[in-house]
mmCIF file of C-alpha atoms in Angstrom:
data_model
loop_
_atom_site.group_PDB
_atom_site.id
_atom_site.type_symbol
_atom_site.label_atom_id
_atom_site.label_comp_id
_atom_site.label_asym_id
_atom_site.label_seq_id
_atom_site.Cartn_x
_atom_site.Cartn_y
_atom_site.Cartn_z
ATOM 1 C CA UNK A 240 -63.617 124.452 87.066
ATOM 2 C CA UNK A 241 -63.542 128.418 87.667
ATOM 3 C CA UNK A 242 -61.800 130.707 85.718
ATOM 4 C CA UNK A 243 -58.347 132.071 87.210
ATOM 5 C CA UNK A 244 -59.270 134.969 89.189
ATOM 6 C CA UNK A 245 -57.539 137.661 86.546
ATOM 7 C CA UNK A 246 -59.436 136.555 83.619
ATOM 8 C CA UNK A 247 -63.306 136.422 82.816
ATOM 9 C CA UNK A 248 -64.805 132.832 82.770
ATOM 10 C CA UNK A 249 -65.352 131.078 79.394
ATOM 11 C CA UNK A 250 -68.572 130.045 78.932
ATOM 12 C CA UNK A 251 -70.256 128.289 76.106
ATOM 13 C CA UNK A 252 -74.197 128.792 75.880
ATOM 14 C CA UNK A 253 -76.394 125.827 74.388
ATOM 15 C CA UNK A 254 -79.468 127.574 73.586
ATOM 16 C CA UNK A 255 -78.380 131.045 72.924
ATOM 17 C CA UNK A 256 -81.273 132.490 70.655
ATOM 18 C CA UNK A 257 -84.004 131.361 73.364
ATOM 19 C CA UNK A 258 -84.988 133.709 76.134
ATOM 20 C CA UNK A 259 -82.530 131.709 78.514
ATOM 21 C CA UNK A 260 -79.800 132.371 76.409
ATOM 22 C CA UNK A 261 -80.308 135.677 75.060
ATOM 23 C CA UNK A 262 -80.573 136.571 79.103
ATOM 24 C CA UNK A 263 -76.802 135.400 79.196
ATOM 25 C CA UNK A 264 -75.272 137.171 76.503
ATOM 26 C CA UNK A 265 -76.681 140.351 77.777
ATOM 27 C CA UNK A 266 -74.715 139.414 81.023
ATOM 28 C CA UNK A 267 -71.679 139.276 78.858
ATOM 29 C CA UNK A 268 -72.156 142.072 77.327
ATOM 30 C CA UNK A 269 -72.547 143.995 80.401
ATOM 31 C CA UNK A 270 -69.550 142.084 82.462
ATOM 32 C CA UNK A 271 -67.080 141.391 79.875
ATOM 33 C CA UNK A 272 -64.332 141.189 82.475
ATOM 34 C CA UNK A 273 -66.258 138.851 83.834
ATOM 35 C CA UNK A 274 -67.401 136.761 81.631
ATOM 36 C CA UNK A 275 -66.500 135.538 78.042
ATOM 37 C CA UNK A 276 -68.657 133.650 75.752
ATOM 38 C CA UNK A 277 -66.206 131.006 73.583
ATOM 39 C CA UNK A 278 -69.120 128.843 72.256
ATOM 40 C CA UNK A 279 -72.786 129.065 70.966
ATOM 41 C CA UNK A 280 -75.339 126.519 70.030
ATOM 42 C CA UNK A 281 -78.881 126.959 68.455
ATOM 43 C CA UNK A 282 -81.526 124.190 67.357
ATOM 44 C CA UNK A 283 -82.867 126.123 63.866
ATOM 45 C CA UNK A 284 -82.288 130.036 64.384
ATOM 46 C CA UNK A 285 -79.773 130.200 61.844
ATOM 47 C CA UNK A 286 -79.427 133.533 61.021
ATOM 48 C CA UNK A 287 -79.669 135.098 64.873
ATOM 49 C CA UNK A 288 -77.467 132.804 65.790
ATOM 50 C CA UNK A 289 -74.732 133.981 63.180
ATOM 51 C CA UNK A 290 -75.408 137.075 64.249
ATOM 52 C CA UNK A 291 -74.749 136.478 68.065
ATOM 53 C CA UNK A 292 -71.298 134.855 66.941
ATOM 54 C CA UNK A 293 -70.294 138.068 64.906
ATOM 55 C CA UNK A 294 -71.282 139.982 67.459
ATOM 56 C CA UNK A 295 -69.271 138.755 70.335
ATOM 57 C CA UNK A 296 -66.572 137.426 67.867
ATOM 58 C CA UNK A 297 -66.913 133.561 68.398
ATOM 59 C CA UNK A 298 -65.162 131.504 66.321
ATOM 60 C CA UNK A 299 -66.817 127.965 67.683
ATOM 61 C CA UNK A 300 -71.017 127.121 67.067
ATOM 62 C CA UNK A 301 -73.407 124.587 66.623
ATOM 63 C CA UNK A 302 -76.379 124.395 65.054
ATOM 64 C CA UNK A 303 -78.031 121.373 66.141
ATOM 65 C CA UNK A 304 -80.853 120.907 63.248
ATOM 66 C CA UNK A 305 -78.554 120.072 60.119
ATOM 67 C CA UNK A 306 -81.669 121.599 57.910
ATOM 68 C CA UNK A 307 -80.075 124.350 58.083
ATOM 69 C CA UNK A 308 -76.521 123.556 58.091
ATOM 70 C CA UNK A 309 -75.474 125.036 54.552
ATOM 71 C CA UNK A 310 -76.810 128.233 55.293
ATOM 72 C CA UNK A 311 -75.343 128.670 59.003
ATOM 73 C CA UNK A 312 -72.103 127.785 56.746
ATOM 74 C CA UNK A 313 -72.733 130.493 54.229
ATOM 75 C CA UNK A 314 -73.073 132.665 57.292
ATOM 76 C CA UNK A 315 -70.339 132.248 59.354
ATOM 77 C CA UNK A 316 -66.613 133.468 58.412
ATOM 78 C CA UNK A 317 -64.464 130.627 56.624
ATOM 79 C CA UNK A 318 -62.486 130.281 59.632
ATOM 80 C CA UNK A 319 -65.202 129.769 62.353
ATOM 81 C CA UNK A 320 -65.414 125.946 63.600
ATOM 82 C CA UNK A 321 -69.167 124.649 62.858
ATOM 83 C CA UNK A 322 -70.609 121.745 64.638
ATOM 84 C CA UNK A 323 -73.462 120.145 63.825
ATOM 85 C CA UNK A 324 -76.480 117.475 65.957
ATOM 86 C CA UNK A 325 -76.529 115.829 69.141
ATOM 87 C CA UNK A 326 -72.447 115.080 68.571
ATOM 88 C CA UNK A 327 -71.760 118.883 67.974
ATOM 89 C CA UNK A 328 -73.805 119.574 71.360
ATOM 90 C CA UNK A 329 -71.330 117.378 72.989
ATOM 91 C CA UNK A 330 -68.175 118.606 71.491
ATOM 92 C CA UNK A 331 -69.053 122.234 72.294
ATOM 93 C CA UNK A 332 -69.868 121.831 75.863
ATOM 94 C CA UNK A 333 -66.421 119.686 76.130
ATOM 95 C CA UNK A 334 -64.043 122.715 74.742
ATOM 96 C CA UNK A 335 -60.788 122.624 76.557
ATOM 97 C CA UNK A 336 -61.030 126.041 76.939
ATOM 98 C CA UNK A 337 -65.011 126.402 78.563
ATOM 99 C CA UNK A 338 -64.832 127.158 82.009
ATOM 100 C CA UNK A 339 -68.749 126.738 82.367
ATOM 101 C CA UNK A 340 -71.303 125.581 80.183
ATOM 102 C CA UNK A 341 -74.958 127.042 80.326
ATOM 103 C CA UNK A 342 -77.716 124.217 79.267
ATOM 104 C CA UNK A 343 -80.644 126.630 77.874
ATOM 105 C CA UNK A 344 -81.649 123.953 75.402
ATOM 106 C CA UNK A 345 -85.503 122.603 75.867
ATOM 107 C CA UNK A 346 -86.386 119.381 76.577
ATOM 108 C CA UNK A 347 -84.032 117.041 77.204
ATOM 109 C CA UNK A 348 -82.024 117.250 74.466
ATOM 110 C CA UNK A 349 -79.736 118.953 76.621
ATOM 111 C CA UNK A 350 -78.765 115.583 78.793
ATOM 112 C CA UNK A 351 -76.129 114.433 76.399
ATOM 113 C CA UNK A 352 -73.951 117.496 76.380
ATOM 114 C CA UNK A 353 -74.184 118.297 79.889
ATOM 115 C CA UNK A 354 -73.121 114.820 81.076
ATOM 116 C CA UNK A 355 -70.242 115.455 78.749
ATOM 117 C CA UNK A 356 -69.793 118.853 80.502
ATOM 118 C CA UNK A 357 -69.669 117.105 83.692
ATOM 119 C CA UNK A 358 -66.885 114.378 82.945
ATOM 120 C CA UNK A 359 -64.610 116.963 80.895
ATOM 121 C CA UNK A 360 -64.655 119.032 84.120
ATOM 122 C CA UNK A 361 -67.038 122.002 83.208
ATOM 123 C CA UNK A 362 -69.198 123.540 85.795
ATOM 124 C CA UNK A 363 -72.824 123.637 84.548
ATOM 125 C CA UNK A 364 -75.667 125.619 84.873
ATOM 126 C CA UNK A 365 -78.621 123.522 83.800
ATOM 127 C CA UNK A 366 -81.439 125.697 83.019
ATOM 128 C CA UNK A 367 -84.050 123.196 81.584
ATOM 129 C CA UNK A 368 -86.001 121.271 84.592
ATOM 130 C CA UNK A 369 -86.544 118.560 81.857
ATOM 131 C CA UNK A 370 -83.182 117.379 82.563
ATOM 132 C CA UNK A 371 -83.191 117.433 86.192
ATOM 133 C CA UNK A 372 -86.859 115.624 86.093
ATOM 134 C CA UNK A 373 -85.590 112.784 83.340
ATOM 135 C CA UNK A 374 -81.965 112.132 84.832
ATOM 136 C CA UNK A 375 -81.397 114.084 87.970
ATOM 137 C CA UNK A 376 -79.893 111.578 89.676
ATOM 138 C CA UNK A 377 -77.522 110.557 87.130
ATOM 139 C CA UNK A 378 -76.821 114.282 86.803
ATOM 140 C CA UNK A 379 -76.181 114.877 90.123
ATOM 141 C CA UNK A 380 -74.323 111.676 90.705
ATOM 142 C CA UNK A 381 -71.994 112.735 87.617
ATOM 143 C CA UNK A 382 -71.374 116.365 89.177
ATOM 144 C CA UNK A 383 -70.524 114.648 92.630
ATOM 145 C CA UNK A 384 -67.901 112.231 91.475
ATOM 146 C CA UNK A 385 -66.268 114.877 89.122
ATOM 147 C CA UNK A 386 -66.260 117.531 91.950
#
């Protein structure tokens, strides 16, 4: 699914305080009519990634180690939309309104979210060979039927 050619493409970024994903908000900082980040997801980093949604006002994150759930909370404006594990991987990369969704998340802990990425109609850019190497097939298959 692209984004209409007047408006920048949502993206949500799984993985945004790695390298990967730090990589990708400095695109979107530097093409903002291009490009529009409407989701973040960390594993532990809470306080960078509160920061990240601050700083490009996102209302929608996950962190996906509850350890530090509270503080992420305590963080993050009342009205933000937290998610949390696995699940809250999978409901982030499935927003209605993600055009794309960018799987920066090592390992394969990725797999679950991007398969729901695939059947809610999201493009995805997979950036984690683990993936590929553990269900390619399945992954590919999945992108194939959906288009």
């Amino acid at each position: 699914m692209a984004g209409a050619p007047d408006r920048p493409k949502n993206v949500v970024i799984l993985g945004s305080t790695g390298s990967i994903g730090e990589s990708a908000l400095k695109v979107a900082r530097d093409i903002p009519e291009r490009m529009r980040v409407v989701g973040l997801a960390a594993n532990r980093s809470v306080e960078k990634l509160a920061a990240q949604m601050a700083e490009f006002s996102i209302g929608q994150g996950c962190l996906s180690d509850e350890t530090g759930l509270d503080r992420f909370r305590a963080l993050t404006p009342d009205s933000a939309t937290i998610y949390s594990g696995v699940s809250g991987l999978v409901d982030l990369a499935t927003l209605p309104e993600a055009d794309m969704v960018l799987i920066a998340i090592v390992g394969t802990a990725g797999l679950k979210p991007a398969l729901a990425a695939i059947e809610a109609g999201k493009d995805i850019a997979v950036a984690s060979k683990e993936i590929l190497v553990m269900a390619g097939e399945a992954v590919m298959t999945a992108a194939r039927r959906k288009g």
